[in-house]
Amino acid sequence: MQIIDTHTHIYAKEFDTDRANIVQSAKNVGVEATFLPNEDSSSIEALLKTCDEFPDFAFPMMGLHPTSVKEDYIAELQVIEKTLAQRKFYAVGEIGIDLYWDKTFVNQQVIAFEEQLRWSMDLQLPVVIHTRNSFYEALESIYRVGYEQFKGIFHCFGGGLNEWNEIAKLPNFYAGIGGVITFKNSGLSDILPQIPLNRIVLETDAPYLAPVPHRGKRNEPAYIREVIRKVAECYQITEEEVATVTTRNAKNLFKLN
């Protein structure tokens, strides 16, 4: 079984003591590639170091996370833009709008998001979009900048059918499905069968959002097997089919040969 984890923070300090073991554990269950989202200027060094240490397994993305948009967001964007020009990246991400934690800099978040959307257009790279309590605000930005230009992932999709129907209008976007699908009260397992399998990709968001039965613990890429198990149950197909289709989706999106 070949699996791709399209969103994992294995460069984070939570993995500093056993990163090599975490990578091996993931490979042991069939994970052949992971994609690492950036957060801000402070995470770049660790992210790139991890990708250099595991070059055939960890593939870098570059962006400014919405919760890192503060007073200095222009300087942060300049660092991110400069870094994007220095080596190969597979997406602009993780970018978006977050209205869950703090709304102080919402206007700056929108400006930063739309600027990074334009970068993705210029660089012809996918975008990985964070939309916590902000799905429709993010959608507004996508349409304002030019939706037909973009392809990418709505990371950590947990919305309802209304949200999916909006994504469905964007032909080159996928829903990122992770540990939330295993949560008893998420409601996502009821909606998922109405989303075509060729429009989803798998992710863990490790070390966050560990799936059942690991909920509450540090998440890791190997736990994506629990996500696959639940997704297969929702679609009433085999785990192998889930892995095959979602891996193909991810490879097509990120142009990974």
PDB file of N, CA and C in Angstrom, residues 8-12 19 35-40 42-54 58-63 83 87-89 93-94:
ATOM      1  N   THR A   8       1.870  17.448   7.240  1.00  0.00           N
ATOM      2  CA  THR A   8       2.412  16.993   8.519  1.00  0.00           C
ATOM      3  C   THR A   8       3.579  17.879   8.940  1.00  0.00           C
ATOM      4  N   HIS A   9       3.645  18.175  10.242  1.00  0.00           N
ATOM      5  CA  HIS A   9       4.678  19.069  10.776  1.00  0.00           C
ATOM      6  C   HIS A   9       5.773  18.244  11.460  1.00  0.00           C
ATOM      7  N   ILE A  10       6.365  17.287  10.767  1.00  0.00           N
ATOM      8  CA  ILE A  10       7.358  16.436  11.439  1.00  0.00           C
ATOM      9  C   ILE A  10       8.663  17.161  11.736  1.00  0.00           C
ATOM     10  N   TYR A  11       8.772  18.402  11.284  1.00  0.00           N
ATOM     11  CA  TYR A  11       9.938  19.212  11.653  1.00  0.00           C
ATOM     12  C   TYR A  11       9.758  19.864  13.028  1.00  0.00           C
ATOM     13  N   ALA A  12       8.567  19.775  13.608  1.00  0.00           N
ATOM     14  CA  ALA A  12       8.261  20.451  14.867  1.00  0.00           C
ATOM     15  C   ALA A  12       9.097  19.891  16.014  1.00  0.00           C
ATOM     16  N   ARG A  19      12.758  11.758  15.557  1.00  0.00           N
ATOM     17  CA  ARG A  19      12.260  12.019  14.202  1.00  0.00           C
ATOM     18  C   ARG A  19      12.564  10.858  13.251  1.00  0.00           C
ATOM     19  N   PHE A  35       4.228  15.853   2.990  1.00  0.00           N
ATOM     20  CA  PHE A  35       4.388  17.244   2.589  1.00  0.00           C
ATOM     21  C   PHE A  35       4.309  18.122   3.831  1.00  0.00           C
ATOM     22  N   LEU A  36       5.312  18.997   3.969  1.00  0.00           N
ATOM     23  CA  LEU A  36       5.490  19.760   5.201  1.00  0.00           C
ATOM     24  C   LEU A  36       5.117  21.220   4.991  1.00  0.00           C
ATOM     25  N   PRO A  37       4.106  21.713   5.708  1.00  0.00           N
ATOM     26  CA  PRO A  37       3.699  23.113   5.584  1.00  0.00           C
ATOM     27  C   PRO A  37       4.536  24.015   6.482  1.00  0.00           C
ATOM     28  N   ASN A  38       4.869  25.190   5.982  1.00  0.00           N
ATOM     29  CA  ASN A  38       5.586  26.150   6.820  1.00  0.00           C
ATOM     30  C   ASN A  38       4.605  26.965   7.663  1.00  0.00           C
ATOM     31  N   GLU A  39       5.132  27.591   8.721  1.00  0.00           N
ATOM     32  CA  GLU A  39       4.305  28.423   9.594  1.00  0.00           C
ATOM     33  C   GLU A  39       4.698  29.897   9.490  1.00  0.00           C
ATOM     34  N   ASP A  40       5.976  30.205   9.691  1.00  0.00           N
ATOM     35  CA  ASP A  40       6.462  31.583   9.587  1.00  0.00           C
ATOM     36  C   ASP A  40       7.982  31.546   9.489  1.00  0.00           C
ATOM     37  N   SER A  42      10.234  31.697  11.651  1.00  0.00           N
ATOM     38  CA  SER A  42      10.921  30.932  12.700  1.00  0.00           C
ATOM     39  C   SER A  42      10.934  29.431  12.438  1.00  0.00           C
ATOM     40  N   SER A  43      10.082  28.938  11.545  1.00  0.00           N
ATOM     41  CA  SER A  43      10.010  27.494  11.298  1.00  0.00           C
ATOM     42  C   SER A  43      10.769  27.053  10.050  1.00  0.00           C
ATOM     43  N   ILE A  44      11.230  28.005   9.263  1.00  0.00           N
ATOM     44  CA  ILE A  44      11.846  27.672   7.974  1.00  0.00           C
ATOM     45  C   ILE A  44      13.070  26.772   8.140  1.00  0.00           C
ATOM     46  N   GLU A  45      13.952  27.128   9.046  1.00  0.00           N
ATOM     47  CA  GLU A  45      15.197  26.372   9.206  1.00  0.00           C
ATOM     48  C   GLU A  45      14.927  24.913   9.546  1.00  0.00           C
ATOM     49  N   ALA A  46      14.046  24.669  10.524  1.00  0.00           N
ATOM     50  CA  ALA A  46      13.741  23.291  10.928  1.00  0.00           C
ATOM     51  C   ALA A  46      13.064  22.526   9.799  1.00  0.00           C
ATOM     52  N   LEU A  47      12.167  23.194   9.079  1.00  0.00           N
ATOM     53  CA  LEU A  47      11.460  22.536   7.975  1.00  0.00           C
ATOM     54  C   LEU A  47      12.445  22.095   6.892  1.00  0.00           C
ATOM     55  N   LEU A  48      13.302  23.008   6.474  1.00  0.00           N
ATOM     56  CA  LEU A  48      14.238  22.681   5.395  1.00  0.00           C
ATOM     57  C   LEU A  48      15.269  21.644   5.832  1.00  0.00           C
ATOM     58  N   LYS A  49      15.687  21.723   7.085  1.00  0.00           N
ATOM     59  CA  LYS A  49      16.634  20.733   7.606  1.00  0.00           C
ATOM     60  C   LYS A  49      16.028  19.328   7.570  1.00  0.00           C
ATOM     61  N   THR A  50      14.744  19.233   7.946  1.00  0.00           N
ATOM     62  CA  THR A  50      14.069  17.932   7.930  1.00  0.00           C
ATOM     63  C   THR A  50      13.942  17.400   6.508  1.00  0.00           C
ATOM     64  N   CYS A  51      13.587  18.281   5.576  1.00  0.00           N
ATOM     65  CA  CYS A  51      13.460  17.848   4.184  1.00  0.00           C
ATOM     66  C   CYS A  51      14.802  17.422   3.602  1.00  0.00           C
ATOM     67  N   ASP A  52      15.881  18.084   4.010  1.00  0.00           N
ATOM     68  CA  ASP A  52      17.215  17.699   3.537  1.00  0.00           C
ATOM     69  C   ASP A  52      17.662  16.372   4.162  1.00  0.00           C
ATOM     70  N   GLU A  53      17.209  16.119   5.386  1.00  0.00           N
ATOM     71  CA  GLU A  53      17.581  14.885   6.070  1.00  0.00           C
ATOM     72  C   GLU A  53      16.849  13.674   5.498  1.00  0.00           C
ATOM     73  N   PHE A  54      15.623  13.907   5.017  1.00  0.00           N
ATOM     74  CA  PHE A  54      14.808  12.823   4.454  1.00  0.00           C
ATOM     75  C   PHE A  54      14.314  13.235   3.065  1.00  0.00           C
ATOM     76  N   ALA A  58      10.263  13.663   2.752  1.00  0.00           N
ATOM     77  CA  ALA A  58       9.700  14.926   3.241  1.00  0.00           C
ATOM     78  C   ALA A  58       9.882  16.014   2.182  1.00  0.00           C
ATOM     79  N   PHE A  59       8.763  16.589   1.730  1.00  0.00           N
ATOM     80  CA  PHE A  59       8.787  17.568   0.649  1.00  0.00           C
ATOM     81  C   PHE A  59       8.240  18.908   1.175  1.00  0.00           C
ATOM     82  N   PRO A  60       8.981  20.004   0.940  1.00  0.00           N
ATOM     83  CA  PRO A  60       8.643  21.266   1.585  1.00  0.00           C
ATOM     84  C   PRO A  60       7.584  22.095   0.864  1.00  0.00           C
ATOM     85  N   MET A  61       6.778  22.771   1.675  1.00  0.00           N
ATOM     86  CA  MET A  61       5.887  23.823   1.205  1.00  0.00           C
ATOM     87  C   MET A  61       6.338  25.107   1.904  1.00  0.00           C
ATOM     88  N   MET A  62       5.947  26.252   1.381  1.00  0.00           N
ATOM     89  CA  MET A  62       6.382  27.508   1.980  1.00  0.00           C
ATOM     90  C   MET A  62       5.245  28.520   1.989  1.00  0.00           C
ATOM     91  N   GLY A  63       4.952  29.051   3.183  1.00  0.00           N
ATOM     92  CA  GLY A  63       3.914  30.053   3.313  1.00  0.00           C
ATOM     93  C   GLY A  63       3.923  30.652   4.700  1.00  0.00           C
ATOM     94  N   THR A  83      12.452  33.183   0.416  1.00  0.00           N
ATOM     95  CA  THR A  83      12.735  31.751   0.573  1.00  0.00           C
ATOM     96  C   THR A  83      12.161  30.944  -0.585  1.00  0.00           C
ATOM     97  N   ARG A  87      14.787  27.632  -3.591  1.00  0.00           N
ATOM     98  CA  ARG A  87      14.850  26.191  -3.860  1.00  0.00           C
ATOM     99  C   ARG A  87      13.484  25.711  -4.341  1.00  0.00           C
ATOM    100  N   LYS A  88      13.373  24.440  -4.604  1.00  0.00           N
ATOM    101  CA  LYS A  88      12.111  23.881  -5.087  1.00  0.00           C
ATOM    102  C   LYS A  88      11.141  23.670  -3.933  1.00  0.00           C
ATOM    103  N   PHE A  89       9.951  24.214  -4.075  1.00  0.00           N
ATOM    104  CA  PHE A  89       8.855  23.963  -3.149  1.00  0.00           C
ATOM    105  C   PHE A  89       7.689  23.365  -3.931  1.00  0.00           C
ATOM    106  N   GLY A  93       2.078  27.208   1.193  1.00  0.00           N
ATOM    107  CA  GLY A  93       1.239  26.797   2.303  1.00  0.00           C
ATOM    108  C   GLY A  93       2.034  26.660   3.587  1.00  0.00           C
ATOM    109  N   GLU A  94       1.467  26.758   4.659  1.00  0.00           N
ATOM    110  CA  GLU A  94       0.028  26.763   4.906  1.00  0.00           C
ATOM    111  C   GLU A  94      -0.437  28.207   5.008  1.00  0.00           C
TER     112      GLU A  94
END
